[in-house]
Short mmCIF file of C-alpha atoms and ligand atoms in Angstrom, two decimals:
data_model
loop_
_atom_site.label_atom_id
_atom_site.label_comp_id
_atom_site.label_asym_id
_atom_site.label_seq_id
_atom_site.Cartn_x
_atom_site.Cartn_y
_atom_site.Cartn_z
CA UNK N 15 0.00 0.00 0.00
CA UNK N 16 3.08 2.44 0.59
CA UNK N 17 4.29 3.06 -3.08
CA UNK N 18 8.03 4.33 -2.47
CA UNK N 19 9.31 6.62 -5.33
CA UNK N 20 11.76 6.04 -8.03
CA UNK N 21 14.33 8.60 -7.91
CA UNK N 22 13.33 10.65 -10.96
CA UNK N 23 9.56 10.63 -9.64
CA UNK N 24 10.93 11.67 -6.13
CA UNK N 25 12.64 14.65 -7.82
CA UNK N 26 9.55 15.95 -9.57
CA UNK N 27 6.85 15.29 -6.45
CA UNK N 28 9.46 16.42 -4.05
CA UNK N 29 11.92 19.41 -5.51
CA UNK N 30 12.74 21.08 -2.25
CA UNK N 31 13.87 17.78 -0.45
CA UNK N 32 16.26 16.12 -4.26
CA UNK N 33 17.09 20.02 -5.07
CA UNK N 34 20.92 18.74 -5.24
CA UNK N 35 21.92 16.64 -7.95
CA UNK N 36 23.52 13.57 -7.31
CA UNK N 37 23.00 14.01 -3.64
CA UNK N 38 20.82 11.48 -1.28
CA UNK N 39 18.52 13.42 0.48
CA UNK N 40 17.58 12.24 4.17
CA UNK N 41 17.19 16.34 5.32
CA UNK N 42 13.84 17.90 5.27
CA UNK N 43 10.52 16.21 6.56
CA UNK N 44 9.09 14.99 3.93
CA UNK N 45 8.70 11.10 2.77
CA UNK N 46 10.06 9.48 -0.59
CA UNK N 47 6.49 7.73 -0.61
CA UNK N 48 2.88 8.65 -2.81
CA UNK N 49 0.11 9.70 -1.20
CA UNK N 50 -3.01 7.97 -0.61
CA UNK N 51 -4.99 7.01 -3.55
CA UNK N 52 -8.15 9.21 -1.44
CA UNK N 53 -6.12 11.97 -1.35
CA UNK N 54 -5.06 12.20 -5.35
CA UNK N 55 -8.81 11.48 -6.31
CA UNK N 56 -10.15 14.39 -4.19
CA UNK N 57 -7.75 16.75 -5.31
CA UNK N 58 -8.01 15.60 -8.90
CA UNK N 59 -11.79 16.07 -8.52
CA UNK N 60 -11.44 19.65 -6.85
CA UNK N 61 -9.55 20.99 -9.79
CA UNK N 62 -11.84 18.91 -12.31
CA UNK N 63 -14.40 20.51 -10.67
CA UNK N 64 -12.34 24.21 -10.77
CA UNK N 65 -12.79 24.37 -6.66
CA UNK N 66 -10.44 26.86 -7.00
CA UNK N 67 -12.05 29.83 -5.07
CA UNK N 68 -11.53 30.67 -1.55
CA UNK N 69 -12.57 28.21 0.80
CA UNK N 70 -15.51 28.67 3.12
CA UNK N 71 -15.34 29.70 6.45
CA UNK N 72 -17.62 26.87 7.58
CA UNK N 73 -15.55 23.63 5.81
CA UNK N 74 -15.07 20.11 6.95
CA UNK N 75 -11.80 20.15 8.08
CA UNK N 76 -12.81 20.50 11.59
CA UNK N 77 -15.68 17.75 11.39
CA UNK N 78 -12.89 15.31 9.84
CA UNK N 79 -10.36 15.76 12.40
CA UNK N 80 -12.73 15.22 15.47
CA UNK N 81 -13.95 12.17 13.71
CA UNK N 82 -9.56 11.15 13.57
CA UNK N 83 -9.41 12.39 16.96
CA UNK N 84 -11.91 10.08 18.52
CA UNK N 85 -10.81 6.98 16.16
CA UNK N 86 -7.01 7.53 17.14
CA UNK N 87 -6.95 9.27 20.63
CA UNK N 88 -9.83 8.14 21.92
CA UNK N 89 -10.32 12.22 22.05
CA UNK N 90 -13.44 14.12 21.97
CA UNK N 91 -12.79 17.37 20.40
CA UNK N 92 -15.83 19.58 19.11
CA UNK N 93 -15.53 20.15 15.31
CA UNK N 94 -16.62 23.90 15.99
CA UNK N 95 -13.20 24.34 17.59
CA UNK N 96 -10.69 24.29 14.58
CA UNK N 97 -9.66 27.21 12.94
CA UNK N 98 -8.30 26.95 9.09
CA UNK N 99 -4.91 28.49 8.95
CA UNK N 100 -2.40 27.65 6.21
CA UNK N 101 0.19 26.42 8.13
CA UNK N 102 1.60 24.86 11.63
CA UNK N 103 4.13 27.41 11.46
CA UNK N 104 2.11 30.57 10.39
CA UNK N 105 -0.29 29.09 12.47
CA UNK N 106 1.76 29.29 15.74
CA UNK N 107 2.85 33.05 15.17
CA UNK N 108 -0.97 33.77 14.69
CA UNK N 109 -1.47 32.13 18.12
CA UNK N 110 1.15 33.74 19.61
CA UNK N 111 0.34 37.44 18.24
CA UNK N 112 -3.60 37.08 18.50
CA UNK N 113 -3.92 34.53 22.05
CA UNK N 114 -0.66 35.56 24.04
CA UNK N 115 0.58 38.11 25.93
CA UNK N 116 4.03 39.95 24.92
CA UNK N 117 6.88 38.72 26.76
CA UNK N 118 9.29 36.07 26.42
CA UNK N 119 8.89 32.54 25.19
CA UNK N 120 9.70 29.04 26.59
CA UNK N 121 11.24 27.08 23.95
CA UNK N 122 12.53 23.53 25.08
CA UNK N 123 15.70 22.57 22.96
CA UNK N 124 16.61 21.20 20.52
CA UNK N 125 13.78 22.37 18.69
CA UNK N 126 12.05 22.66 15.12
CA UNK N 127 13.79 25.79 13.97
CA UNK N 128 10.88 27.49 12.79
CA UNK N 129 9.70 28.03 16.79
CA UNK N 130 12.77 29.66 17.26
CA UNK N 131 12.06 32.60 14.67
CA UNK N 132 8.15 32.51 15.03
CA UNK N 133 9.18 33.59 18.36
CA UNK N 134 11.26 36.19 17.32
CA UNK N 135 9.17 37.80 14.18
CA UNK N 136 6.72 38.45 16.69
CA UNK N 137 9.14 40.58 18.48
CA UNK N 138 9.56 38.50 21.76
CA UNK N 139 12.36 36.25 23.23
CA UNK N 140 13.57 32.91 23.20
CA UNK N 141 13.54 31.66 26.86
CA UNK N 142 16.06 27.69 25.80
CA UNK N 143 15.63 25.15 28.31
CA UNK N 144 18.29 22.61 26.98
CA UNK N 145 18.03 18.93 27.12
CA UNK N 146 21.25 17.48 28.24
CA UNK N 147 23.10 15.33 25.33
CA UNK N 148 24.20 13.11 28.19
CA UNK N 149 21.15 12.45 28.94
CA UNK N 150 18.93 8.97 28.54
CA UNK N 151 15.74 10.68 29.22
CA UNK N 152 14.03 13.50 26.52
CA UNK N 153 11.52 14.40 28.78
CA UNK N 154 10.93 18.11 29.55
CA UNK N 155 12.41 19.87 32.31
CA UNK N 156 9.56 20.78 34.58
CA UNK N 157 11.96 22.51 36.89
CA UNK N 158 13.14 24.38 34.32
CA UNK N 159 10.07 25.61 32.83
CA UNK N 160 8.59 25.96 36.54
CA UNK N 161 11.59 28.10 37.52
CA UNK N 162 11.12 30.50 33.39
CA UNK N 163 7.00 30.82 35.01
CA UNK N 164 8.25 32.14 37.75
CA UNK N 165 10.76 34.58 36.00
CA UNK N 166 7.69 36.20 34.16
CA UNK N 167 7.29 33.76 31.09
CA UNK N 168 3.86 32.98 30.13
CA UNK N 169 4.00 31.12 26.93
CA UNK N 170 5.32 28.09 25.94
CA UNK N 171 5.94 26.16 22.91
CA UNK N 172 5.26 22.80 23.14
CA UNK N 173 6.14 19.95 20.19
CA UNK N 174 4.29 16.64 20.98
CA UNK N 175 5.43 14.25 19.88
CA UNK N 176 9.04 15.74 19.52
CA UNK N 177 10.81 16.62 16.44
CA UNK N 178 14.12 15.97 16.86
CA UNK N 179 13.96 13.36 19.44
CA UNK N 180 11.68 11.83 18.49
CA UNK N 181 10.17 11.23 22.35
CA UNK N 182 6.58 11.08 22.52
CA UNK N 183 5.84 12.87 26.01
CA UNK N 184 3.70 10.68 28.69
CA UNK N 185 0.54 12.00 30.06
CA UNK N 186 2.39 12.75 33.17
CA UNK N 187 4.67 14.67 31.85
CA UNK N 188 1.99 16.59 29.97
CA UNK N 189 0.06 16.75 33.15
CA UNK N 190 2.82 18.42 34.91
CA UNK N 191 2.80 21.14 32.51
CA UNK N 192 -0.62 21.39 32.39
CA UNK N 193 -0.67 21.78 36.07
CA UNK N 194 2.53 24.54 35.86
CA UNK N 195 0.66 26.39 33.26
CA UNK N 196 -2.55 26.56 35.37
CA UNK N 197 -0.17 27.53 38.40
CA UNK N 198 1.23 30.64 36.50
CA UNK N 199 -1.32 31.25 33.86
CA UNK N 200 0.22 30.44 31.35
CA UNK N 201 -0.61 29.34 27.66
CA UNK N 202 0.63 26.55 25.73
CA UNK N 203 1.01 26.22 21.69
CA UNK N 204 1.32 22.68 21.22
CA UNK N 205 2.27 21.86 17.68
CA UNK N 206 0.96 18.32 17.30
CA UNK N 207 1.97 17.84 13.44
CA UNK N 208 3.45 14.36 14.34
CA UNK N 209 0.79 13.21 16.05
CA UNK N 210 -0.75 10.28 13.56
CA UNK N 211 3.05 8.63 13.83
CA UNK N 212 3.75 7.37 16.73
CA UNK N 213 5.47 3.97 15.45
CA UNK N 214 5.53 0.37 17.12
CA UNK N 215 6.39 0.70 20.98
CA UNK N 216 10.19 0.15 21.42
CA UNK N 217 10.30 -2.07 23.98
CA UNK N 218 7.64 -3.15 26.61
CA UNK N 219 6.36 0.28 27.77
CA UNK N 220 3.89 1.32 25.02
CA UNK N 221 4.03 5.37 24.65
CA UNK N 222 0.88 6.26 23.62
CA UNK N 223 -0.20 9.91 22.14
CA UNK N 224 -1.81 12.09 24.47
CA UNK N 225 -3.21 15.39 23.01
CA UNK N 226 -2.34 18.41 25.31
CA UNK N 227 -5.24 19.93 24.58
CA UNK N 228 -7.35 17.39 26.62
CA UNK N 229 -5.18 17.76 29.89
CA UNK N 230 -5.29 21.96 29.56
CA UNK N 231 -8.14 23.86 28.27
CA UNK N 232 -6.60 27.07 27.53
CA UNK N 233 -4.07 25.65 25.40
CA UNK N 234 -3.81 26.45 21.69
CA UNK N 235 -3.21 23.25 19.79
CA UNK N 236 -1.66 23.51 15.81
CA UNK N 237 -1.73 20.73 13.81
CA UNK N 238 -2.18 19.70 9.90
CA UNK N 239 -2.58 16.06 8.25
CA UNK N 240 0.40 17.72 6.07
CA UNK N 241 3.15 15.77 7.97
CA UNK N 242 1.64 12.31 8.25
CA UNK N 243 -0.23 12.71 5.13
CA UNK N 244 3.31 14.09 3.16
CA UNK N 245 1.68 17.16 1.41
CA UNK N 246 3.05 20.14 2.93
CA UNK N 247 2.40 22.17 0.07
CA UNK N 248 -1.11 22.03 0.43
CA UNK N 249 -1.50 24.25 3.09
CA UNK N 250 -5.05 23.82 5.15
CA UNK N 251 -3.63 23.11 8.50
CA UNK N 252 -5.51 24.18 11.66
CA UNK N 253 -5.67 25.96 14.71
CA UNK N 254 -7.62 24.17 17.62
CA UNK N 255 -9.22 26.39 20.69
CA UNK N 256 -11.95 25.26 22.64
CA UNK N 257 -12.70 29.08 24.14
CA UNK N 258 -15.18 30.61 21.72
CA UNK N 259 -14.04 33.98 22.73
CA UNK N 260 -10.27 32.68 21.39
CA UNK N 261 -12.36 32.13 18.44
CA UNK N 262 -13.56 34.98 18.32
CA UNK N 263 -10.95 36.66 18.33
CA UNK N 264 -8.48 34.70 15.74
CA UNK N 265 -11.04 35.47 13.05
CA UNK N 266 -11.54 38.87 13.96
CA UNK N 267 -7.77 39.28 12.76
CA UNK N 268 -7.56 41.35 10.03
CA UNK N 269 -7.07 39.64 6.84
CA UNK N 270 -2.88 40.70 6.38
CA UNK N 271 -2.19 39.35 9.71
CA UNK N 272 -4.42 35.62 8.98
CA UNK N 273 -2.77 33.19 7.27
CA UNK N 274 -4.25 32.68 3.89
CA UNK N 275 -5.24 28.73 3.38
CA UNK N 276 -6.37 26.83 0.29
CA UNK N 277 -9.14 25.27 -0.76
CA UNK N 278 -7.41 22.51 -1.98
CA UNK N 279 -5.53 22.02 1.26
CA UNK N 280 -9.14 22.25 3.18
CA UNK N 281 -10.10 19.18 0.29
CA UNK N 282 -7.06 17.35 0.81
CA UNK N 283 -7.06 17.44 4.47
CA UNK N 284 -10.34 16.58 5.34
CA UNK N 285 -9.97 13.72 3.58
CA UNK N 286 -7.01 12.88 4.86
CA UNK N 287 -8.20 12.65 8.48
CA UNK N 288 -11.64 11.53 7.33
CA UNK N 289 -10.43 8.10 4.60
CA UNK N 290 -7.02 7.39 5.21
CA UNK N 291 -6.69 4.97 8.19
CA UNK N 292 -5.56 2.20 6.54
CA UNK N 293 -2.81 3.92 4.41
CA UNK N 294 -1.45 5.29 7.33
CA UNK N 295 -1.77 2.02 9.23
CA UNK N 296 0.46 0.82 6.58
CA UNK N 297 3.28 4.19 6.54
CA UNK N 298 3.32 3.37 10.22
CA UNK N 299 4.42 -0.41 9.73
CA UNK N 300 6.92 0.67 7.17
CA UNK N 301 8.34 3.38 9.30
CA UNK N 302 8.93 0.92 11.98
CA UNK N 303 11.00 -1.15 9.60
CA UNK N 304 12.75 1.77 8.49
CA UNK N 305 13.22 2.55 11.93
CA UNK N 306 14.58 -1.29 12.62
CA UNK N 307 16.74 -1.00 9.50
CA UNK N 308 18.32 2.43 10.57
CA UNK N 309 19.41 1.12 13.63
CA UNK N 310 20.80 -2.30 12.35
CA UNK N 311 22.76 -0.11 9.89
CA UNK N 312 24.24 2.24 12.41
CA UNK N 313 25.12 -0.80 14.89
CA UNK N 314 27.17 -2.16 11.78
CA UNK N 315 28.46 1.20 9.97
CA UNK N 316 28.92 3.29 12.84
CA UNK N 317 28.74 1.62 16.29
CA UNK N 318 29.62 4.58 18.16
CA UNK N 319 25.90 6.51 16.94
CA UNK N 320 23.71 7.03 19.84
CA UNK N 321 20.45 7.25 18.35
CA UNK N 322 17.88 8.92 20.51
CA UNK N 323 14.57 5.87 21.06
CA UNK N 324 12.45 6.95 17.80
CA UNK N 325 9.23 6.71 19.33
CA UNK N 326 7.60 8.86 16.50
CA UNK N 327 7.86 10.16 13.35
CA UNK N 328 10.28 9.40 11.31
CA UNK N 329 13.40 11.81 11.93
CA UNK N 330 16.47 10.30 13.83
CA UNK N 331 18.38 12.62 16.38
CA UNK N 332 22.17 11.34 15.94
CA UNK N 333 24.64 12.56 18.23
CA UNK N 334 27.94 11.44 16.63
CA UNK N 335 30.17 13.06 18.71
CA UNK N 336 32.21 10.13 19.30
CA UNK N 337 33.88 10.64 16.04
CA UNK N 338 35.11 14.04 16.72
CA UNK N 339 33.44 15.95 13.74
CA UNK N 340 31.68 18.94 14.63
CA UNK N 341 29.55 19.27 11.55
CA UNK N 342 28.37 15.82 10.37
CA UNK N 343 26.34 17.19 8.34
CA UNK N 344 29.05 19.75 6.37
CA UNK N 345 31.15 16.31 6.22
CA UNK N 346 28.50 14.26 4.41
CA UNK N 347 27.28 16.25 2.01
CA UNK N 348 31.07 16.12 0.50
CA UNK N 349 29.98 11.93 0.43
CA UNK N 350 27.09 12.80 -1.21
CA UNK N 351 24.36 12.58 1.26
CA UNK N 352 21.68 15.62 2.87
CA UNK N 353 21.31 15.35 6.36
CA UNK N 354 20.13 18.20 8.67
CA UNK N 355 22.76 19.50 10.44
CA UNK N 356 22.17 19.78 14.59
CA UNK N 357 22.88 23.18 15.42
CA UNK N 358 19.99 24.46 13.81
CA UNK N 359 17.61 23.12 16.01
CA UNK N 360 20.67 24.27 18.66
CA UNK N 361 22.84 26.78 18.04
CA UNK N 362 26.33 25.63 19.15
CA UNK N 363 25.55 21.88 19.94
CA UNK N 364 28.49 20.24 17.92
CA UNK N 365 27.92 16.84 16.39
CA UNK N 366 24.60 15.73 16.26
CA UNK N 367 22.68 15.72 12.78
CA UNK N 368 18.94 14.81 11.90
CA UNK N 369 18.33 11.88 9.58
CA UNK N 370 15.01 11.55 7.52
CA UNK N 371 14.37 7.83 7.50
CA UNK N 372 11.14 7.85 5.64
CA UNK N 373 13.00 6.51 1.90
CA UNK N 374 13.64 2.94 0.69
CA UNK N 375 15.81 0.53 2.32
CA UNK N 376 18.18 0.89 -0.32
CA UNK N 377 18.48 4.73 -0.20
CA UNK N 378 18.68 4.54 3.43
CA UNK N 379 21.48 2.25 2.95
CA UNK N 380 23.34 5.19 0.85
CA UNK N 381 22.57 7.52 3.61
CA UNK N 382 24.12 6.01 6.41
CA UNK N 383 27.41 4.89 3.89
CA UNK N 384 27.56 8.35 3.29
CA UNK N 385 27.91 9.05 6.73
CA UNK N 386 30.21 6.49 7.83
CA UNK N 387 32.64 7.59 4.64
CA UNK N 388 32.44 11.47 5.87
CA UNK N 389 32.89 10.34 9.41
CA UNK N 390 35.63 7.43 8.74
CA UNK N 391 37.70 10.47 7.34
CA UNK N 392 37.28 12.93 9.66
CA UNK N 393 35.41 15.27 8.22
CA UNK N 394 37.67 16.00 5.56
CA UNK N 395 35.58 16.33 2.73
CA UNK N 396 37.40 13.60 0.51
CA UNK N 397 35.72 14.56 -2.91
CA UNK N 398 33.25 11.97 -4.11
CA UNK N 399 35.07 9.94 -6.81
C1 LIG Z 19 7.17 20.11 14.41
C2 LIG Z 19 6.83 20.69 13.07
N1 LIG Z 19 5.95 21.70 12.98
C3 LIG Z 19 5.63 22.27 11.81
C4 LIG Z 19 6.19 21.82 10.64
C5 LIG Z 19 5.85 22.49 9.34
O1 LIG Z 19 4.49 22.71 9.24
P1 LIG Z 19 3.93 23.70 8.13
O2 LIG Z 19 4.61 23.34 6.85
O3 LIG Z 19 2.46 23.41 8.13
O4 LIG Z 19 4.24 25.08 8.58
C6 LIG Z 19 7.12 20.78 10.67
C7 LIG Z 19 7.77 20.32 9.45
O5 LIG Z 19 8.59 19.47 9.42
C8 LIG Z 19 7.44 20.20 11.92
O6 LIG Z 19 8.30 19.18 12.02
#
C-alpha cells in the first residue's frame, strides 16, 4: 500500500527535499512515498471541478479531524473548535500574536527551527531550556520551565510528539505542565503535526499519544494532516481552541495578519483525516521497519551513533560526537548525502545531525554509507570519486 518513489519521480513530487543533484537526500521532513490514492482522487476532482475559489469559512476540516481524533486518541474534540490556517508554522505566530501576551517565550531545545524565529518575528524572546546530550531521558524539564514561570514567562511552545527526538511525552509529563501552566497562567502552543506517527512501541512500555489539549483547556493546539499525510504544500492546516471567545478573536484578525489557506488544502485534508486509516496504518508499519533497519545499519556502519529511542515520526536525532566531527552534516554532504545539520535546532551543539528515515531501504542504505565515509575520514571532505 506504501508506493516508495523512483528517484526521478521523487525529484519531480518532491523538488525542495532532491534540489541537489547527485546528492541522497535524508534532510527535510518529507517522505520518498505517494500519497493515498483518497487523497489524489479528491484533489483531482477539486480541480476537475475548478474548486479553485476561496474556501468557506464553515468547511469540513474541523468535522474530519474530530472524527480522527476520537478513532485515534480516543479524544473528543468539538468540530466547531478548529480554525483553518495555512500552516503549523504561520499558524503558531498567529497564536502567539492574537492569544498571548508579549513577553518572552519558553522554547525547550533542541527544537524545530521554525519556533525559534516565530518567536522572534513576533518581536519577543527565546527563553532555551536545553536537554542534556548526556542524557537517557528526553523528557521536559519541569523545573526548568517551573523556575522560566516564575521569572515572568507565560508562553510556551510545546512539540508533541518531539521533532528531533523523536520522544513522545507521557501523560504525566503533559500533566505536569498542564498543572505549571494553570499555576502561573500560562498558555501553551502545542504543535501536534506528528501526532498520527507514533510507530511500534520500542520495547515493553507502550508510549501512547496524548493530546495536550485534553489535559489543559486554555491551550492552543496547531496541527495539519500535512506531515503524516506528506503534502506540505497544500496548506489547510488548523488551529484548535476550545474558548469561543479565542475564536472569536483569531477570526476577527484582520485579513494581512491571517494566514491565507487553500481550498485545496481544506479538500485534501479533510480527507485525509476523514479516509485514510488504513494507508497510514500501513506508513506506520513501514516506518517501523525503516526505523529497525536504521538502527541495524548504524550498529554495523557506525557503532559509536547514539540514536535517541524513535518513538515517533520518522526523523532520527544522531549525536555522533564520538567521532570528533563537529559538523556531520558539512562532512556528508562532501559523500554525497543531505542530512540536517544539529545546530539548527541548537545553536552551538556540535555533532549531532537529523536523519530523515522515511525513503527505501536501499536509499537509506546510501545515507548512512555516506555518513560512515564522511565520518571514517574525519570530516575532511574527501571529494566523491
Ligand atoms: C514540528 C513541526 N511543525 C511544523 C512543521 C511544518 O508545518 P507547516 O509546513 O504546516 O508550517 C514541521 C515540518 O517538518 C514540523 O516538524
Amino acid at each position: 500500500m506504501i508506493r516508495d518513489l523512483t528517484d526521478a519521480e521523487a525529484r519531480a513530487a518532491l523538488p525542495l527535499k532532491w534540489e541537489l543533484p547527485d546528492v541522497v537526500p535524508a534532510w527535510v521532513a518529507e517522505m520518498d512515498y505517494a500519497q493515498a490514492e483518497p487523497i489524489t482522487e479528491a484533489l483531482v476532482d477539486a480541480v476537475r471541478r475548478g474548486a479553485l475559489g476561496y474556501p468557506p469559512h464553515g468547511d469540513d476540516l474541523g468535522a474530519a479531524f474530530s472524527g480522527f481524533a476520537a478513532r485515534h486518541w480516543g479524544w473528543d474534540v468539538p468540530a466547531e473548535a478548529s480554525v483553518a490556517t495555512g500552516g503549523v508554522v504561520s499558524g503558531i505566530r498567529l497564536a502567539l500574536e492574537v492569544l498571548c501576551p508579549p513577553g518572552p517565550v519558553v522554547v525547550p531545545m533542541p527544537c524545530y527551527p521554525p519556533f525559534r524565529h516565530a518567536v522572534e518575528v513576533t518581536g519577543r524572546e527565546v527563553v532555551p531550556i536545553e536537554l542534556d546530550p548526556e542524557s537517557d531521558d528526553a523528557s521536559l524539564d519541569l523545573c526548568a520551565v517551573s523556575r522560566a514561570f516564575a521569572r515572568g514567562a507565560r508562553t510556551l511552545l510545546l512539540c508533541n510528539p518531539h521533532n528531533p527526538l523523536g520522544h513522545v511525552p507521557s501523560r504525566a509529563e503533559l500533566a505536569g505542565l498542564a498543572a505549571l501552566a494553570r499555576e502561573y497562567d500560562a498558555r501553551v502552543i502545542t504543535d501536534e503535526i506528528h501526532a498520527p506517527l507514533v510507530l511500534a512501541p520500542l520495547g515493553a512500555e507502550e508510549r501512547t499519544f496524548t493530546p495536550y489539549l485534553s489535559l489543559d483547556d486554555r491551550a492552543v493546539l496547531v496541527t495539519s494532516p500535512s506531515k503524516a499525510f506528506n503534502m506540505p504544500a497544500t496548506h489547510g492546516a488548523q488551529l484548535v481552541v476550545l474558548d469561543p471567545a479565542d475564536r472569536a478573536r483569531l477570526a476577527a484578525a484582520p485579513i494581512p495578519a491571517q494566514n491565507t489557506w487553500s481550498s485545496l488544502g481544506i479538500v485534501a485534508g479533510t480527507v485525509a483525516w476523514r479516509d485514510c486509516d488504513d494507508w497510514l496504518a500501513a506508513l506506520v508499519e513501514r516506518l517501523t521497519q525503516q526505523r529497525t533497519l536504521l538502527a541495524e545499519l548504524l550498529a554495523d556502519r557506525l557503532p559509536k551513533a547514539r540514536m535517541r529511542p524513535l518513538e515517533a515520526t520518522y526523523l532520527a536525532w544522531l549525536d555522533l560526537r564520538a567521532y570528533g566531527v563537529d559538523d556531520p552534516a558539512e562532512a556528508a554532504l562532501a559523500h554525497g548525502v543531505r542530512l540536517a545539520p544539529g545546530q539548527d535546532y541548537q545553536p552551538g551543539l556540535t555533532g549531532h545531525v537529523r536523519l530523515n528515515l522515511a525513503t527505501s531501504p536501499e536509499r537509506l542504505e546510501r545515507v548512512v554509507e555516506g555518513l560512515r565515509a564522511a565520518l571514517d575520514d574525519g570530516g575532511q571532505g574527501t571529494p566523491r570519486g
